[in-house]
Coordinates of C-alpha atoms in Angstrom, one line a residue:
M1 CA -6.5 10.2 -10.6
K2 CA -5.1 8.1 -8.0
C3 CA -1.3 8.5 -6.5
D4 CA 0.1 6.2 -3.8
L5 CA 2.3 8.8 -2.0
H6 CA 4.0 6.3 0.6
I7 CA 5.9 3.3 -0.9
H8 CA 8.7 1.5 0.7
S9 CA 11.6 -0.4 -1.7
F10 CA 14.3 -2.7 -0.6
Y11 CA 16.5 0.5 -0.3
S12 CA 14.4 1.2 3.2
F13 CA 16.9 -0.3 5.3
N14 CA 15.5 -3.5 7.0
D15 CA 12.2 -2.6 5.9
G16 CA 10.7 -2.9 2.4
V17 CA 11.5 -6.1 0.3
N18 CA 10.6 -5.0 -3.2
S19 CA 12.6 -3.6 -6.2
P20 CA 11.5 -0.2 -7.6
K21 CA 10.8 -1.9 -10.9
D22 CA 8.3 -4.3 -9.2
I23 CA 6.7 -1.5 -7.2
I24 CA 6.1 0.3 -10.6
K25 CA 4.5 -2.7 -12.4
Q26 CA 2.2 -3.4 -9.3
A27 CA 1.2 0.1 -9.3
I28 CA 0.1 -0.1 -12.9
K29 CA -1.7 -3.2 -12.3
V30 CA -3.7 -2.1 -9.5
G31 CA -4.8 1.1 -11.7
L32 CA -2.6 3.7 -10.0
D33 CA -1.9 6.8 -12.0
S34 CA 1.3 7.9 -10.1
I35 CA 3.2 6.9 -7.3
A36 CA 6.0 8.2 -4.8
I37 CA 8.8 5.9 -3.7
T38 CA 9.5 7.2 -0.2
D39 CA 12.1 5.0 1.1
H40 CA 13.6 5.8 4.9
D41 CA 16.4 8.6 4.7
T42 CA 17.2 7.6 0.9
M43 CA 16.0 8.5 -2.6
N44 CA 18.0 5.6 -4.0
G45 CA 14.6 3.7 -4.7
F46 CA 13.3 6.8 -6.6
F47 CA 16.4 7.1 -8.5
K48 CA 16.6 3.7 -9.6
A49 CA 13.0 3.5 -10.7
K50 CA 12.9 6.9 -12.5
N51 CA 14.1 5.5 -16.1
Y52 CA 11.9 2.7 -15.9
A53 CA 9.0 4.8 -15.1
K54 CA 10.0 7.2 -17.9
K55 CA 10.1 4.3 -20.4
L56 CA 6.5 3.2 -19.4
D57 CA 5.3 6.8 -19.4
F58 CA 4.5 6.4 -15.8
D59 CA 4.3 9.3 -13.5
L60 CA 7.0 8.8 -10.6
V61 CA 6.9 11.4 -8.0
P62 CA 10.4 12.0 -6.5
G63 CA 10.1 11.3 -2.6
I64 CA 11.6 10.3 0.7
E65 CA 10.5 9.5 4.2
I66 CA 12.8 11.3 6.4
S67 CA 13.4 10.5 10.1
S68 CA 13.4 14.0 11.8
R69 CA 14.3 13.8 15.5
E70 CA 10.5 14.4 16.5
G71 CA 9.1 11.9 13.7
H72 CA 8.6 10.9 10.2
I73 CA 8.0 13.4 7.2
L74 CA 7.4 12.6 3.8
G75 CA 9.2 15.0 1.4
I76 CA 7.8 14.8 -2.3
F77 CA 8.9 16.9 -5.3
I78 CA 12.4 17.1 -4.4
E79 CA 15.6 16.1 -6.1
E80 CA 18.1 16.0 -3.2
E81 CA 18.1 13.8 -0.1
I82 CA 17.2 15.6 3.3
P83 CA 19.5 14.5 6.3
K84 CA 18.0 12.5 9.1
N85 CA 18.0 13.3 12.6
I86 CA 17.6 17.0 12.2
S87 CA 14.5 18.9 13.7
A88 CA 11.3 18.5 12.1
K89 CA 11.4 22.4 11.5
E90 CA 14.5 22.2 9.7
T91 CA 13.6 19.1 7.7
I92 CA 10.5 20.9 6.5
E93 CA 12.5 24.2 5.6
M94 CA 14.9 21.9 3.7
I95 CA 11.9 20.4 1.9
H96 CA 10.6 23.9 0.9
T97 CA 14.0 25.3 -0.2
Q98 CA 13.9 22.7 -2.7
G99 CA 10.3 23.8 -3.8
G100 CA 9.2 20.6 -2.5
L101 CA 6.1 19.5 -0.3
A102 CA 6.2 18.5 3.2
I103 CA 3.7 15.9 4.5
A104 CA 3.1 14.7 8.1
A105 CA 3.3 10.8 7.5
H106 CA 1.1 9.0 9.8
P107 CA 1.3 11.8 12.5
Y108 CA -0.6 10.2 15.2
D109 CA 0.9 6.7 14.9
I110 CA 3.0 6.4 18.2
F111 CA 4.5 3.0 17.3
R112 CA 5.9 4.2 13.9
K113 CA 7.2 7.4 14.8
G114 CA 4.5 9.7 14.0
I115 CA 5.0 13.6 14.6
G116 CA 2.1 13.9 16.8
D117 CA 0.5 17.3 17.8
L118 CA 3.7 19.2 16.5
V119 CA 1.8 18.8 13.0
K120 CA -0.3 21.8 14.4
K121 CA 2.7 24.1 15.1
L122 CA 5.0 23.6 11.8
K123 CA 4.4 24.7 8.2
F124 CA 3.5 21.2 6.8
D125 CA 1.9 21.0 3.3
A126 CA -0.4 18.3 4.1
I127 CA -1.2 15.6 6.3
E128 CA -1.4 11.9 5.7
I129 CA -4.9 10.8 6.7
M130 CA -5.2 7.6 5.3
N131 CA -2.3 5.5 6.0
G132 CA -2.5 1.6 5.1
R133 CA -0.8 0.6 8.1
N134 CA -2.5 3.2 10.4
Y135 CA -5.3 1.2 11.7
L136 CA -6.2 3.3 14.8
A137 CA -4.7 6.8 14.4
N138 CA -6.1 7.7 10.9
G139 CA -9.2 9.3 12.1
K140 CA -7.3 11.3 14.6
A141 CA -5.1 12.6 11.5
R142 CA -8.4 13.5 9.6
K143 CA -9.9 15.4 12.4
V144 CA -6.8 17.6 12.9
A145 CA -6.4 18.1 9.0
E146 CA -10.1 19.3 9.2
E147 CA -9.3 21.7 12.1
L148 CA -6.1 23.4 10.5
N149 CA -7.8 23.2 7.1
I150 CA -4.8 21.8 5.5
A151 CA -4.4 19.6 2.3
V152 CA -4.7 15.7 2.9
T153 CA -3.1 12.8 1.5
G154 CA -3.1 8.9 1.3
G155 CA -0.4 6.3 1.2
S156 CA -0.3 2.7 1.5
D157 CA 3.0 2.8 3.5
A158 CA 3.5 -0.5 1.3
H159 CA 6.3 -2.7 2.7
I160 CA 5.2 -5.5 0.4
I161 CA 3.9 -5.5 -3.1
D162 CA 0.1 -6.6 -2.2
E163 CA -0.3 -3.4 -0.2
I164 CA 0.6 -1.1 -2.9
G165 CA -2.4 1.1 -3.7
N166 CA -4.4 0.2 -0.5
C167 CA -4.6 4.0 0.2
Y168 CA -4.0 6.6 -2.3
T169 CA -4.4 10.5 -2.9
L170 CA -7.0 11.5 -5.4
Y171 CA -6.3 14.4 -7.6
K172 CA -7.7 15.9 -11.1
N173 CA -4.4 16.5 -12.9
D174 CA -1.8 18.6 -11.1
L175 CA -0.9 16.7 -7.9
Y176 CA 1.7 19.2 -6.8
N177 CA -0.7 22.3 -7.1
E178 CA -3.6 20.5 -5.7
I179 CA -1.8 19.6 -2.6
K180 CA -0.6 23.3 -2.5
N181 CA -4.2 24.5 -2.9
G182 CA -5.8 21.8 -0.5
E183 CA -7.7 20.2 -3.4
T184 CA -6.8 16.6 -2.9
R185 CA -8.8 13.8 -1.2
A186 CA -7.6 10.6 0.3
E187 CA -9.3 7.1 0.2
G188 CA -8.4 3.4 0.2
N189 CA -8.6 0.2 2.5
L190 CA -6.5 -0.4 5.3
A191 CA -4.1 -3.3 5.5
N192 CA -3.5 -5.5 8.5
P193 CA -1.0 -3.8 10.7
Y194 CA 0.2 -7.2 12.3

């Protein structure tokens, strides 16, 4: 099964341009089994999409991209927003308190607030090694994930509709537990970052 774990809607301030409903339609069109709408510092996109996804029997993972002081962190399988501008360590702890999973988003992308080598010191559940807008740094993320023997994920980091599904996480049937157990794979094609 395929899940794009990193998509932005127009609820990402000055960033994404698509409605949550259009995102779900496109995800279905490109053959995804599930997605996470991970807007910057808000879960409004997820909450707006929740009923529509349910009506279509489409699996929508609760998510957010949190701007910690040290860099961006994806929080998935959570139900409440995590505040921005707190330490990465506190951010991860708050995600885990909700029973969610913390993923280092584009960790080695210096232009888009990657967390860098801090990924090696904190208790992340996974590293995003396939990011659709991360032309240069995906290889480094993959190498570090292998060194740490940590779960891997993929996400398009879509800001426009045509990017949805460019990168994705492969899983058999239980995304949450397969990430927890390091059983996922990441695949996809890179979008032009410019």
